[in-house]
Structure formats: structure tokens, C-alpha cells
XYZ file of N, CA, C and O in Angstrom:
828
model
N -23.769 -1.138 -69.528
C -24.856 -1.835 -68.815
C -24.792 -1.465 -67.337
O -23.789 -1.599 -66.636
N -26.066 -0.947 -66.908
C -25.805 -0.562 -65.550
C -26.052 -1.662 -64.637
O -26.641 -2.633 -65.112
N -25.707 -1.694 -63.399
C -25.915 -2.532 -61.798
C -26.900 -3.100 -61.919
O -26.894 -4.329 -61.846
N -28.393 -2.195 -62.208
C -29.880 -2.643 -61.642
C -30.166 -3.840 -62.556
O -30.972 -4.731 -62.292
N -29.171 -3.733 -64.018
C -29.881 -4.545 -65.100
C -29.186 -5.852 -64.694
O -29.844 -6.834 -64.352
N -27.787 -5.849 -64.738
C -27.044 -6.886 -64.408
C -28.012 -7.713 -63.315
O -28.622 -8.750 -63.576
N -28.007 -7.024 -62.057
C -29.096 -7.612 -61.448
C -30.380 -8.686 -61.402
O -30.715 -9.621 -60.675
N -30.993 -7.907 -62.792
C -31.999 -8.277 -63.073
C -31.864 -9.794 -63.965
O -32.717 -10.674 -64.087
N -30.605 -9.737 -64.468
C -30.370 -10.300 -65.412
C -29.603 -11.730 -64.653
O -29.252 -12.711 -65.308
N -29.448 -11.607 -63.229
C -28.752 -12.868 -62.148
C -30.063 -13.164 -61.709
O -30.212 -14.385 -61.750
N -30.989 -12.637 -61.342
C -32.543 -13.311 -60.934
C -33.036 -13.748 -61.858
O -33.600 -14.833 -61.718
N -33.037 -13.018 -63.358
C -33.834 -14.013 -63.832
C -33.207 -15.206 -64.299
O -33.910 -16.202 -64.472
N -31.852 -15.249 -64.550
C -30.793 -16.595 -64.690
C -31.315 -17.851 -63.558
O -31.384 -19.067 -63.739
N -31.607 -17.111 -62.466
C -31.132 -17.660 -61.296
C -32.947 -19.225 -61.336
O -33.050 -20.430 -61.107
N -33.874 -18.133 -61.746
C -35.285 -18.413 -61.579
C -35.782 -19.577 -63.000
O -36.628 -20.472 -63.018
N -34.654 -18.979 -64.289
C -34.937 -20.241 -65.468
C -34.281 -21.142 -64.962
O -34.752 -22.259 -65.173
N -33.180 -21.102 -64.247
C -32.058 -22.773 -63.707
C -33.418 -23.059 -62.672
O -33.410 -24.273 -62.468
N -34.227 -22.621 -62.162
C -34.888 -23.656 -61.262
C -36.192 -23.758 -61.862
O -37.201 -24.106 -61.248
N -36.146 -23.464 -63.005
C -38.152 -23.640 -63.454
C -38.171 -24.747 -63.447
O -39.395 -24.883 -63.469
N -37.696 -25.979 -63.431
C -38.403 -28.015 -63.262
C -38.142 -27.875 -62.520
O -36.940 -27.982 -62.761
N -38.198 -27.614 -61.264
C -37.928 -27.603 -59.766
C -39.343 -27.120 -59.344
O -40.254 -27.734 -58.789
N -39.236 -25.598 -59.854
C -40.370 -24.609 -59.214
C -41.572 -25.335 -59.958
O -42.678 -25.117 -59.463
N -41.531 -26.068 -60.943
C -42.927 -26.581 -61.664
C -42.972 -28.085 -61.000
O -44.059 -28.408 -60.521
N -42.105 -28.853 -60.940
C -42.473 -29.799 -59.730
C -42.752 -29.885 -58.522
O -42.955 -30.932 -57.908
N -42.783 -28.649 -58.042
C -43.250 -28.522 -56.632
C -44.371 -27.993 -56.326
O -44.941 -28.037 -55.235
N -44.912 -27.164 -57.892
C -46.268 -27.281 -58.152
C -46.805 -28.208 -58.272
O -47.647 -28.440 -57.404
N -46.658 -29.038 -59.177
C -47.428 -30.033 -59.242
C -47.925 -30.946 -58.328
O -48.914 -31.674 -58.422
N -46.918 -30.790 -57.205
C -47.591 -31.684 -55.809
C -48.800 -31.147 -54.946
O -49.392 -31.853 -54.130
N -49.180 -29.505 -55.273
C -50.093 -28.805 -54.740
C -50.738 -28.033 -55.198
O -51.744 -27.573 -54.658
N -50.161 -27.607 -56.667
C -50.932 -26.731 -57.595
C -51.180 -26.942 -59.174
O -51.671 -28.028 -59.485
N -50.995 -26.344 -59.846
C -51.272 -26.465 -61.010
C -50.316 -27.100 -61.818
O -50.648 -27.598 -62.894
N -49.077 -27.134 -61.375
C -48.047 -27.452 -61.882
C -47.086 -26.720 -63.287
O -46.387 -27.129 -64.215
N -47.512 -25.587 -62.812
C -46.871 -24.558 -64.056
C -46.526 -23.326 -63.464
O -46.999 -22.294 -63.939
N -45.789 -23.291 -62.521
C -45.333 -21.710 -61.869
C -43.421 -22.120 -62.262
O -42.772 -21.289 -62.896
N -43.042 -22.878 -61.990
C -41.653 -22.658 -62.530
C -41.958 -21.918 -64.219
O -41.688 -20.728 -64.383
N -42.388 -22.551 -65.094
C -42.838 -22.501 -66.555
C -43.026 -21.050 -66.362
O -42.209 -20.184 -66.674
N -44.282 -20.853 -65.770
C -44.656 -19.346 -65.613
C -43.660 -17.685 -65.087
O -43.760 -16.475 -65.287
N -42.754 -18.629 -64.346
C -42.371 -17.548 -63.957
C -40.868 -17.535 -65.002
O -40.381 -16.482 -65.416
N -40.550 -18.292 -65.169
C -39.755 -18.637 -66.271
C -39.871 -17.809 -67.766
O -39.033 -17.250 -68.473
N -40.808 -17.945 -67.836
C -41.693 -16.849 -69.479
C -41.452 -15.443 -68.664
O -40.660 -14.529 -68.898
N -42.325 -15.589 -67.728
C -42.153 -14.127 -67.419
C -40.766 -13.040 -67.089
O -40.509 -11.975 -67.651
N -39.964 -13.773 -65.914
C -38.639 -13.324 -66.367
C -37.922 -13.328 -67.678
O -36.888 -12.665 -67.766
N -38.218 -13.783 -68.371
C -37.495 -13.699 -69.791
C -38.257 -12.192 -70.542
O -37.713 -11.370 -71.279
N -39.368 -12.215 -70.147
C -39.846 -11.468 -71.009
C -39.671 -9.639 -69.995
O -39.639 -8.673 -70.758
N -39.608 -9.418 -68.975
C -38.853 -9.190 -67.663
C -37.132 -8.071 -68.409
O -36.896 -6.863 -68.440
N -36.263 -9.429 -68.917
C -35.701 -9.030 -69.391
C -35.347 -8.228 -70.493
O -34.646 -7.222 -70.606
N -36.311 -9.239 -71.648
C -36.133 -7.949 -73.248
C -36.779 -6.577 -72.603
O -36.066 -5.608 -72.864
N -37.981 -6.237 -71.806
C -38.719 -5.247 -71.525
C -37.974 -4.402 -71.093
O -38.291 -3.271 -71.459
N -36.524 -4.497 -70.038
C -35.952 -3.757 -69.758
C -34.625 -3.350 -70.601
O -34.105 -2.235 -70.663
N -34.210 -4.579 -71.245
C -33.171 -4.476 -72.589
C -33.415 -3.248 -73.506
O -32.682 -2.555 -74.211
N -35.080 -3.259 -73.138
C -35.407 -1.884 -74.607
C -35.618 -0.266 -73.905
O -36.132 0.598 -74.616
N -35.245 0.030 -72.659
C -35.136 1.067 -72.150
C -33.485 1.434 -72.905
O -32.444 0.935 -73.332
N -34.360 2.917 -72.618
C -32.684 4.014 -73.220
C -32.329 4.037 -71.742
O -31.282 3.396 -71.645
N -32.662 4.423 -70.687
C -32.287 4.389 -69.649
C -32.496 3.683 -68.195
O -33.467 3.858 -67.460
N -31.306 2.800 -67.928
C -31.415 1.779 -66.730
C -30.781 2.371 -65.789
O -30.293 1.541 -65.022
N -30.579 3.371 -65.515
C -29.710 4.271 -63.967
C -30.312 4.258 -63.074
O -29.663 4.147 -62.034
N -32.009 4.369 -62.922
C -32.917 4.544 -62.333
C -33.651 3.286 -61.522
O -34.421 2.564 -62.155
N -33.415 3.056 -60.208
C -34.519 1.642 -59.968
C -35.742 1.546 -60.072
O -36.293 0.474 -60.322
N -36.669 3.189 -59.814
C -38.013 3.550 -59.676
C -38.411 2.490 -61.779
O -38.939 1.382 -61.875
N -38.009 3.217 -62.793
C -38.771 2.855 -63.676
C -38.106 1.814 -63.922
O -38.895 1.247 -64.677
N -36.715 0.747 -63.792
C -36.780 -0.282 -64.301
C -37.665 -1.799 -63.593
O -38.012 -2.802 -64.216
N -37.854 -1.480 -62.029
C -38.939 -1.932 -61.261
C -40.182 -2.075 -61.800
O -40.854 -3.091 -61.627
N -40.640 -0.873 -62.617
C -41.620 -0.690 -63.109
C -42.223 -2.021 -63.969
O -43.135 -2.845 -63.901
N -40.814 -1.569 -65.017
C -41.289 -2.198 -66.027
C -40.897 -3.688 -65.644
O -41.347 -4.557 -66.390
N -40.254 -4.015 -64.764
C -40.190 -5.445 -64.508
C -41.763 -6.070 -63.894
O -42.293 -7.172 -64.041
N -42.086 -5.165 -63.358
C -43.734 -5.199 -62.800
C -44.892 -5.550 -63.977
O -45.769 -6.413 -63.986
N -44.617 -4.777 -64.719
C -45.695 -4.973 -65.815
C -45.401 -6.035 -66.511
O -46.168 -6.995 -66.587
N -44.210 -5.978 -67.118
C -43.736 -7.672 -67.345
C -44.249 -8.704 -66.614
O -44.785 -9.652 -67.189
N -44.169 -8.658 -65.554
C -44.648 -10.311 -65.132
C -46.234 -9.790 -64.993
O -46.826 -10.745 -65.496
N -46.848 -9.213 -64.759
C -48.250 -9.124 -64.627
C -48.463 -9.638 -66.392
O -48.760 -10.817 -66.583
N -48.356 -9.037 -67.172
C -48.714 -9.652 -68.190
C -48.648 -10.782 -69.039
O -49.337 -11.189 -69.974
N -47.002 -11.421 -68.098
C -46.362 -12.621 -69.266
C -46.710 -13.855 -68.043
O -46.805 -15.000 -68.486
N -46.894 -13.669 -66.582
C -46.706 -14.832 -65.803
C -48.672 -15.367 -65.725
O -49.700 -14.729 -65.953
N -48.514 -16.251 -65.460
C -49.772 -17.462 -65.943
C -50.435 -17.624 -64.312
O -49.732 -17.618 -63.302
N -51.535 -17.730 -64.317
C -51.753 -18.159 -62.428
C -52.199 -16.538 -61.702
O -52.855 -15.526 -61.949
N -51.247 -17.202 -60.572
C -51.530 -15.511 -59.298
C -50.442 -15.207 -59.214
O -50.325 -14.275 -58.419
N -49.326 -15.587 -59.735
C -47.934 -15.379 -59.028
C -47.879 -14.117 -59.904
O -47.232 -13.150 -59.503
N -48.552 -14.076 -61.127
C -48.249 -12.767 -62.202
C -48.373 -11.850 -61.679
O -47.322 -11.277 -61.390
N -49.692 -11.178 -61.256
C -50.468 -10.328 -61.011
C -50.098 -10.219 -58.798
O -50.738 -9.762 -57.851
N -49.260 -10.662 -58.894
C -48.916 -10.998 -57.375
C -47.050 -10.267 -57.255
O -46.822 -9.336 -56.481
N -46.377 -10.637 -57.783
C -45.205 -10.588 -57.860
C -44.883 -8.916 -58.818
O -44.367 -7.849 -58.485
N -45.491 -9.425 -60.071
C -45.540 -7.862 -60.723
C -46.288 -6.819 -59.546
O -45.490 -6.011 -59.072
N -47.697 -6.724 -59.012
C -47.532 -5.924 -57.820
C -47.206 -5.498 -56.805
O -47.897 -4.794 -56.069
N -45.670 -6.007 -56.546
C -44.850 -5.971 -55.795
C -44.082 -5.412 -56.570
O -44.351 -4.233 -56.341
N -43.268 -5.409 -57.374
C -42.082 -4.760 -57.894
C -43.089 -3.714 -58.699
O -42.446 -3.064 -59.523
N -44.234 -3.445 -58.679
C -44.831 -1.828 -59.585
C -45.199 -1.255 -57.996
O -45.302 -0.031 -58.072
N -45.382 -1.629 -56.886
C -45.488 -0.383 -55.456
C -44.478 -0.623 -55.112
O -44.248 -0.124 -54.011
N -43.235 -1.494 -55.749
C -41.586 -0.945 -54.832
C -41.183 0.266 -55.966
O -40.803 1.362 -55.553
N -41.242 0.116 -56.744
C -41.136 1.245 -57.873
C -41.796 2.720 -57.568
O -41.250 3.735 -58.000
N -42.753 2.761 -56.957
C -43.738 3.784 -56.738
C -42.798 4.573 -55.517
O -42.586 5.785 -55.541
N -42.484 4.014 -54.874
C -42.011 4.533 -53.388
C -40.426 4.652 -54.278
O -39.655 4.315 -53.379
N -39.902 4.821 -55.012
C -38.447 5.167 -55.409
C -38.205 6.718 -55.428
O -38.980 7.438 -56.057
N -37.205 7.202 -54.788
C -37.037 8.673 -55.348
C -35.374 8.851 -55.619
O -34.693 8.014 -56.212
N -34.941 9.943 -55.137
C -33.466 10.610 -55.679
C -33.041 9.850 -54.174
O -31.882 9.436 -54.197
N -33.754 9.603 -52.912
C -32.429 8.846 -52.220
C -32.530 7.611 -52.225
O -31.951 7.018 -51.315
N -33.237 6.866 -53.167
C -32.976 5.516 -52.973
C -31.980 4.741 -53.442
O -32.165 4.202 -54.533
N -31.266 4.613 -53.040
C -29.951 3.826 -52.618
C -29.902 1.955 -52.292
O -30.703 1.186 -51.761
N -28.409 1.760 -52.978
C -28.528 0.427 -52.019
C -27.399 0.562 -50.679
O -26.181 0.570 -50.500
N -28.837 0.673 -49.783
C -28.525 0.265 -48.378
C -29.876 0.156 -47.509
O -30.987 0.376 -47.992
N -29.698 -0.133 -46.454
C -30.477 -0.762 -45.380
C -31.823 -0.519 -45.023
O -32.587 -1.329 -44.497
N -32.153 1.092 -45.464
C -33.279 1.999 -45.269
C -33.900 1.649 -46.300
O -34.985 1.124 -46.047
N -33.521 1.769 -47.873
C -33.661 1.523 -48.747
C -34.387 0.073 -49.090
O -35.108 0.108 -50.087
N -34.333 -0.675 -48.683
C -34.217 -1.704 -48.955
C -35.411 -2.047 -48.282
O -36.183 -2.830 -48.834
N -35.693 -1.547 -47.100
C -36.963 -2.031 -46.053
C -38.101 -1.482 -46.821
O -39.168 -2.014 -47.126
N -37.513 0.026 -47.133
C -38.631 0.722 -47.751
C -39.448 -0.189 -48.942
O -40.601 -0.608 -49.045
N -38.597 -0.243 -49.525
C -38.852 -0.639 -50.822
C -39.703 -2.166 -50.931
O -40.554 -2.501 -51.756
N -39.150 -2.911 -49.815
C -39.481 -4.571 -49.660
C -40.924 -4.232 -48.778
O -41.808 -5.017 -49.121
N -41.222 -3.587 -48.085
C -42.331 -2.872 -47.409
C -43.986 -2.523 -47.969
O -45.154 -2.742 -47.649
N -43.190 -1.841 -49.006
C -44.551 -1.191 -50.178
C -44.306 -2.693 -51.256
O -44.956 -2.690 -52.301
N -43.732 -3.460 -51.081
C -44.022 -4.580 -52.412
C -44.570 -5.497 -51.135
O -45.617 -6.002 -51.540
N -44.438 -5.729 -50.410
C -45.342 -6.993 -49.156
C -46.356 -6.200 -49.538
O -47.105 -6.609 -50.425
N -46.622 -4.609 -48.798
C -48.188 -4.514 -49.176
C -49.454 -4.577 -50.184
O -50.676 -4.694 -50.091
N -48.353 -4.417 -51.330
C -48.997 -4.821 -52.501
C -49.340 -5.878 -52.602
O -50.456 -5.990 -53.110
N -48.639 -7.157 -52.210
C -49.210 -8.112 -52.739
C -50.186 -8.609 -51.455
O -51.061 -9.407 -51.790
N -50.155 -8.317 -50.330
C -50.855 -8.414 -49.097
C -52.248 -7.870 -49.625
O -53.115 -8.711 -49.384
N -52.642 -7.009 -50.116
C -53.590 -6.316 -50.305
C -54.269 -6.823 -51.979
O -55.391 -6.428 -52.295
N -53.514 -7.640 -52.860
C -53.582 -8.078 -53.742
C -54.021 -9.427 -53.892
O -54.695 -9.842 -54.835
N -53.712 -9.929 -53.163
C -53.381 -11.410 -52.995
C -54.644 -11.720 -51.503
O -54.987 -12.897 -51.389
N -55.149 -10.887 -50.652
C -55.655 -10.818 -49.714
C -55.406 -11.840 -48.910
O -56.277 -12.571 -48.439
N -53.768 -11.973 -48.645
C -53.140 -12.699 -48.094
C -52.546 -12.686 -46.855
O -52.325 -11.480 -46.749
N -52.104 -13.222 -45.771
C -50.977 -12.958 -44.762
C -50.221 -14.103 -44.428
O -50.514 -15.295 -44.527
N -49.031 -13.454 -43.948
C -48.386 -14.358 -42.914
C -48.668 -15.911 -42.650
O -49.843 -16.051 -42.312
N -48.149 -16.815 -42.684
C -49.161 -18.219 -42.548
C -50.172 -18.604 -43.211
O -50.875 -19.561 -42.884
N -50.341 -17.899 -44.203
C -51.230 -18.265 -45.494
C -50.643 -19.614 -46.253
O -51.555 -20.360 -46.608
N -49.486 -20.024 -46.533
C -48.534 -20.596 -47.179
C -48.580 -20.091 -48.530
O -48.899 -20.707 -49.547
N -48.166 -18.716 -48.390
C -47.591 -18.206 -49.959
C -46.320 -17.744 -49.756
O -45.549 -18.078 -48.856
N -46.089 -16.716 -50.911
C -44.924 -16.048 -50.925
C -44.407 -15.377 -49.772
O -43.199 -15.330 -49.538
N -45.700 -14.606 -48.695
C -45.675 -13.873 -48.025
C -44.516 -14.581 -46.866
O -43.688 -13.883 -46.280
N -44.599 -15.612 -46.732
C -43.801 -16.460 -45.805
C -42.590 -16.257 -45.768
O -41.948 -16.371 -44.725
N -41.899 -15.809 -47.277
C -40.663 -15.824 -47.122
C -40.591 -14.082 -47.302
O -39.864 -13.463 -46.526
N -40.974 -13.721 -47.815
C -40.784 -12.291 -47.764
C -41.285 -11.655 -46.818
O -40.540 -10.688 -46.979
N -41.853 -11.381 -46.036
C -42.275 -10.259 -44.762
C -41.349 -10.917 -43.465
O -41.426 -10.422 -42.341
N -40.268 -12.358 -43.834
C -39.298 -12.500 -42.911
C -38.366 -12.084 -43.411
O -37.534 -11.859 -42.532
N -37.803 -11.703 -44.897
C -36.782 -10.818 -45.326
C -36.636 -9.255 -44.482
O -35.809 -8.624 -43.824
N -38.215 -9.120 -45.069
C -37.901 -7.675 -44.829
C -38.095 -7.079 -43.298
O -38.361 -5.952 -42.879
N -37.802 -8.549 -42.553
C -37.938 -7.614 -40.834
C -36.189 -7.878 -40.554
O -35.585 -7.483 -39.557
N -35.764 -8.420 -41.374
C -34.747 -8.498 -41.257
C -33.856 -6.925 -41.514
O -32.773 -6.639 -41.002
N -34.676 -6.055 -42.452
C -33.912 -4.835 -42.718
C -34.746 -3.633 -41.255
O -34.222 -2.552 -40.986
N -35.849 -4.064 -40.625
C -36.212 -2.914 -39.915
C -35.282 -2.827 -39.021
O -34.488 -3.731 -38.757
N -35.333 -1.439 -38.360
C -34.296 -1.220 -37.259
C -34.180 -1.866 -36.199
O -33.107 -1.782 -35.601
N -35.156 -2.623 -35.709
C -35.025 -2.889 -34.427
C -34.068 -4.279 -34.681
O -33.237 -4.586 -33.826
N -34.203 -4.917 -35.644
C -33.048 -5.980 -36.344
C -31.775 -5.419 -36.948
O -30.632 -5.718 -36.600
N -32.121 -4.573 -37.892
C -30.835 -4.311 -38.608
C -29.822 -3.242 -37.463
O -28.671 -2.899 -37.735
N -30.396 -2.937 -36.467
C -29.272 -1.655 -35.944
C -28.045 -2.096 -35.603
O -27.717 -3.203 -35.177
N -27.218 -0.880 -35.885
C -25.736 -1.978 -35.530
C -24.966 -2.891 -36.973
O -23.765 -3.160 -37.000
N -25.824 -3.214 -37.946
C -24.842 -4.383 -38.619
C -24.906 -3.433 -40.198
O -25.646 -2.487 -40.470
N -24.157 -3.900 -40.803
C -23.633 -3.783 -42.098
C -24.940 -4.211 -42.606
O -25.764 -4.769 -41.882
N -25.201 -3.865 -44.270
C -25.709 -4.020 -45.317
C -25.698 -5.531 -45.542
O -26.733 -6.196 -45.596
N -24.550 -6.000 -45.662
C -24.243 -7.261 -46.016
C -24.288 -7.913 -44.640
O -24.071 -9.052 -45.054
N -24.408 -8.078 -43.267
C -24.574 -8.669 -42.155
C -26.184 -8.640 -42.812
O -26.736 -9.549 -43.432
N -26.615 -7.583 -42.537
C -28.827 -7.889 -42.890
C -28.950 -8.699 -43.950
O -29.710 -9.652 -43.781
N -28.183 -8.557 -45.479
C -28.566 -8.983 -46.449
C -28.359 -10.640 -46.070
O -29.130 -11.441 -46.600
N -27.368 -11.097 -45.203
C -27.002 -12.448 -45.184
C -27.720 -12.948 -43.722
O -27.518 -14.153 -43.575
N -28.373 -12.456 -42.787
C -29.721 -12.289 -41.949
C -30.850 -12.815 -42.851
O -31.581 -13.759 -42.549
N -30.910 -12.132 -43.943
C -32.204 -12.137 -44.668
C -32.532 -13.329 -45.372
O -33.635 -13.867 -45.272
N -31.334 -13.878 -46.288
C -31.058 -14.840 -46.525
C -31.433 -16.658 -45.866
O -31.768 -17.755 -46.314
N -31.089 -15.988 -44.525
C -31.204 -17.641 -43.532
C -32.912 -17.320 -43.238
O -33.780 -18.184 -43.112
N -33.083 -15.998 -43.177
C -34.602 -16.174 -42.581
C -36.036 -16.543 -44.468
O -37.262 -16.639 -44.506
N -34.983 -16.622 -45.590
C -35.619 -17.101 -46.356
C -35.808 -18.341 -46.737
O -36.727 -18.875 -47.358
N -34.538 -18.852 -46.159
C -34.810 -20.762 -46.208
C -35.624 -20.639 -44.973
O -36.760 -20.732 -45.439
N -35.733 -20.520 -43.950
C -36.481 -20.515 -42.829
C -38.048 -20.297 -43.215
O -38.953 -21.095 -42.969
N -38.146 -19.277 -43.752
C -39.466 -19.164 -44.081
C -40.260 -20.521 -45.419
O -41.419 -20.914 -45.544
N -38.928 -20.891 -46.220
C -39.835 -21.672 -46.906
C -39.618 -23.084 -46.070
O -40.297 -23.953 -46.617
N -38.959 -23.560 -45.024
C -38.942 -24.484 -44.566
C -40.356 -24.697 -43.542
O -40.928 -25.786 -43.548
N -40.773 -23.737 -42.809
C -41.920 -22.985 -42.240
C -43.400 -23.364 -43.634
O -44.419 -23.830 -43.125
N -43.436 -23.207 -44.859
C -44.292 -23.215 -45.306
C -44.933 -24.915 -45.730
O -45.941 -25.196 -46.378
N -43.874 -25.879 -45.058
C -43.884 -27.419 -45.136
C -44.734 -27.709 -43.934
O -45.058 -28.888 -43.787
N -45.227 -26.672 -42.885
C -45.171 -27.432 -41.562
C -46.948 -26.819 -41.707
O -47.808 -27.173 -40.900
N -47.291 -25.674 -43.119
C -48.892 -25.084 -42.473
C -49.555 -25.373 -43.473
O -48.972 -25.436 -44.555
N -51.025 -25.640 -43.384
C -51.467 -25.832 -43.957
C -51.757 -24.727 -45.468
O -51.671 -23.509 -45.309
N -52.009 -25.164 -46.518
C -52.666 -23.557 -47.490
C -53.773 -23.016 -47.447
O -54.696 -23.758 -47.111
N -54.090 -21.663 -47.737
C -54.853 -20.969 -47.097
C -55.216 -20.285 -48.382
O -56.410 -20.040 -48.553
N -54.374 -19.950 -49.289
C -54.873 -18.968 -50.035
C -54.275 -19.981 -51.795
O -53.512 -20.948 -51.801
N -54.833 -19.430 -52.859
C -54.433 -20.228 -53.953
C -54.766 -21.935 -54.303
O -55.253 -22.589 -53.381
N -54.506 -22.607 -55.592
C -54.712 -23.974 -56.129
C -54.615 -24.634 -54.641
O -55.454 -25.466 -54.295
N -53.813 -24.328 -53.984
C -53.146 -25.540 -52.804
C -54.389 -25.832 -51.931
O -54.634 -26.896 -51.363
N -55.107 -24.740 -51.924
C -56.260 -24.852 -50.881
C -57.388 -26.155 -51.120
O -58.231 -26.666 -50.383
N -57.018 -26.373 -52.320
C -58.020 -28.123 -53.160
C -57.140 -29.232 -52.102
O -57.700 -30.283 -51.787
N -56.217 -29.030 -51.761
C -55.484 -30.474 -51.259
C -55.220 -30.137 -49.584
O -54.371 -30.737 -48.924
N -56.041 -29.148 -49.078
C -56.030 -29.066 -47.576
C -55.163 -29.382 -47.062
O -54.154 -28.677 -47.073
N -55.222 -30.902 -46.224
C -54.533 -31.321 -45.381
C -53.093 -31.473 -45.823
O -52.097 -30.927 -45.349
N -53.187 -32.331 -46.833
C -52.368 -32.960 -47.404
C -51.011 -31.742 -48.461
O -50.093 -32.011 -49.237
N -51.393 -30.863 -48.095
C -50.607 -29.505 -48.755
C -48.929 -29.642 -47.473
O -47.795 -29.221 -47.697
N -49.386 -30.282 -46.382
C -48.903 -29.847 -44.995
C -47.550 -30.903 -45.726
O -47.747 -31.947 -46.348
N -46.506 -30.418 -45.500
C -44.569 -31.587 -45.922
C -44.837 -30.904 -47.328
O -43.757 -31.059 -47.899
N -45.460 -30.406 -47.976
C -44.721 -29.868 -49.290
C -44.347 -28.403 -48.911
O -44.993 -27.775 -48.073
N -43.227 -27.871 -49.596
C -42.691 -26.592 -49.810
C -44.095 -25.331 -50.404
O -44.917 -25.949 -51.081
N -44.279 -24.549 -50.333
C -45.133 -23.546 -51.005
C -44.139 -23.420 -52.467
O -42.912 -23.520 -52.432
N -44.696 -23.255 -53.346
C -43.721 -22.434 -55.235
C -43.369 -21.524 -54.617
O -42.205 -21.405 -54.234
N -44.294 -20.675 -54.379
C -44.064 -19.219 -54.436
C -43.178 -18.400 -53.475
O -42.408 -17.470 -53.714
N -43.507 -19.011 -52.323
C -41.929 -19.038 -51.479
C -40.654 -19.670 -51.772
O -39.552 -19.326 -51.344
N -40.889 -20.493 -52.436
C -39.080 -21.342 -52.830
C -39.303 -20.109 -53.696
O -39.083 -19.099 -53.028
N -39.675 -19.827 -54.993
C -39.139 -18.800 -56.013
C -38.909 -17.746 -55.545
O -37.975 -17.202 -56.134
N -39.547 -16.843 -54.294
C -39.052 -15.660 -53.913
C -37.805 -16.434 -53.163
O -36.838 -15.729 -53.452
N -37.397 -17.375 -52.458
C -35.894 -17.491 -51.704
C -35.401 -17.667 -52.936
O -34.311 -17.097 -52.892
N -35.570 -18.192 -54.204
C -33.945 -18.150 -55.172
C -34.420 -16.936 -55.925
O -33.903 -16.870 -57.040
N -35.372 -15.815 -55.606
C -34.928 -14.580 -56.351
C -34.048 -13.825 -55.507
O -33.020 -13.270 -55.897
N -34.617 -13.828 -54.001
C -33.759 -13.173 -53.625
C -31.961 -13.822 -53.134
O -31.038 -13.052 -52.869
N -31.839 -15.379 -53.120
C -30.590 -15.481 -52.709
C -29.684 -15.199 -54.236
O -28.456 -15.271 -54.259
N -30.489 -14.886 -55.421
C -30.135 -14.949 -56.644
C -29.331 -13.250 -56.221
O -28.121 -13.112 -56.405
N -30.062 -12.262 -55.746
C -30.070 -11.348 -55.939
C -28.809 -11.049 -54.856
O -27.821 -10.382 -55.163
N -29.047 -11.727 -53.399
C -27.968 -11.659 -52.515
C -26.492 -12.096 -52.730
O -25.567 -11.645 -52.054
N -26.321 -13.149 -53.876
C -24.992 -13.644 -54.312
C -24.525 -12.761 -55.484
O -23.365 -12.807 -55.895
N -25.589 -11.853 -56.076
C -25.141 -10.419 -56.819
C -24.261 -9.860 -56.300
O -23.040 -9.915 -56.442
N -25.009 -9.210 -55.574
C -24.345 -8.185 -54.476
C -23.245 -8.612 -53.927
O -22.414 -7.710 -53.827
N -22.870 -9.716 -53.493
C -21.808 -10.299 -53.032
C -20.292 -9.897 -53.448
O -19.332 -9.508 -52.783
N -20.507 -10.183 -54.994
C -19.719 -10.179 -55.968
C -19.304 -8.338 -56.141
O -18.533 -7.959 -57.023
């Protein structure tokens, strides 16, 4: 069993231990089925990549983690999240590596995907909140100077940060936008689930 799967296989652990969490925190602003949803979908995430002959590669197991949730997750988070991990996949070649360059790249072309997908930004109160503060955490003008694991644990504080940030704005994009004002002291889903994919993914690496 290679690295990328193991991987795959601590996020999606990480994302079924919080689906009544992630679905109760819908329910205060949305539909109340994105833990559930994303829950199916990582599972299904997993057999999809279980049935590859070959996991060495991040470009196609990205892939297919992409198409997986576009097809198995329920809502926007499907078709939102899977286009993020199918344009981090796209941008993979022979030097992609885990380290620092790597990592921006890759987190870079999956913000734009779903930026351009989602016709979303910054202060929208979505996912974007916590992820486009991950990944400034890997550009140079932040990362120069520190270790892999100094950025990765940078990235980390700026992902509770970002979903703590998504309590204070109003919603802009998605279900939440029905409850306006009143969206403002709840958490965004979709940002808490990207901070426990990725602190899922950062206590990987750790190890």
C-alpha cells in the first residue's frame, strides 16, 4: 500500500468521525446533510482508489478521488471539492513531490477550480475561507526560510483561523444565503470539513 493511499485513507477516517458534527452545523444554515454527504462520498473516494493497479502516482489517484466525490457527494460541496482535487491532479507531473513548491502548486490549481466553479471568493463564507489561507501559507513570500513541516503547521493555525473568520461574515454564496443575517456566529460546513481534511492530512504526515 503506497503513502498517497494511506493518506487518503486518514482523511477520509478523519471526515466519517466528524459527519454528526459536519451535518449539525448544517443544519443551523443549510440543508443539513453535508457531513452525510461528504461522508458517502469519501467512502466511495476510497473503494474507487482501492480498485487502481497503481497508487505511486498523485496526478491519477487525485483524479479519481475527484470524480468520486463529484458523483457520490449530494449539494455543491460534490461538484466543488471533486473540482479541486480533478485541477490539482491536472497540474501533477514527474516533479511533484511532497514539499513546499509542490504543495502551493497543487493547492493553487484546486482554489481555482473551485473559485471558478463555485463562482466564489474569499469572504463568501465557504470553503474558500479556509483554503486560499492554507495555501498562502505555502507561497514564498511566507514559506521562505522554514521547513515543510514549519508551513504545514503555519497552515494548520491559519485553518482554524479561517473557519473561526467564517462565524464573524455573513453568507454569500450557497443554502446559507436563505438565513442572511442570522448565518453571522455559525461556523461555515464547508470550511470546518476542509480544516479536518486537511488537519486529518497534516497529523499524517506527522507520523
Amino acid at each position: 500500500m503506497t503513502r498517497i493511499k494511506d493518506a487518503l485513507d486518514a482523511v477520509a477516517a478523519a471526515i466519517i468521525a466528524q459527519k454528526d458534527y459536519l451535518t449539525a452545523l448544517d443544519a443551523e444554515i443549510g440543508d443539513g446533510d453535508h457531513g452525510i454527504n461528504m461522508a458517502r462520498g469519501f467512502r466511495a473516494a476510497v473503494e474507487a482508489v482501492d480498485e487502481m493497479d497503481d497508487t505511486s502516482k498523485p496526478g491519477p489517484v487525485l483524479h479519481a478521488i475527484g470524480k468520486a466525490l463529484i458523483q457520490n457527494v449530494g449539494g455543491a460541496a460534490g461538484p466543488l471539492y471533486g473540482t479541486g482535487f480533478v485541477k490539482a491532479s491536472e497540474v501533477c507531473d514527474e516533479n511533484t513531490k511532497l514539499n513546499i513548491e509542490s504543495c502551493e502548486k497543487l493547492l493553487g490549481a484546486a482554489i481555482a477550480g473551485i473559485e471558478r466553479r463555485g463562482h466564489a471568493k474569499k469572504g463568501d463564507k465557504t470553503m474558500l475561507d479556509v483554503l486560499i489561507p492554507i495555501h498562502d501559507c505555502f507561497l514564498p513570500e511566507h514559506a521562505e526560510g522554514k521547513t515543510l513541516f514549519e508551513v504545514l503547521l503555519d497552515a494548520s493555525h491559519a485553518a482554524k483561523e479561517g473557519v473561526d473568520y467564517t462565524k464573524t461574515i455573513v453568507a454569500r454564496r450557497g443554502r446559507a444565503t436563505l438565513v442572511g443575517e442570522r448565518s453571522i456566529g455559525h461556523e461555515d460546513p464547508g470550511a470546518v470539513s476542509s480544516m479536518v481534511m486537511y488537519r486529518a492530512l497534516y497529523n499524517f504526515l506527522k507520523k
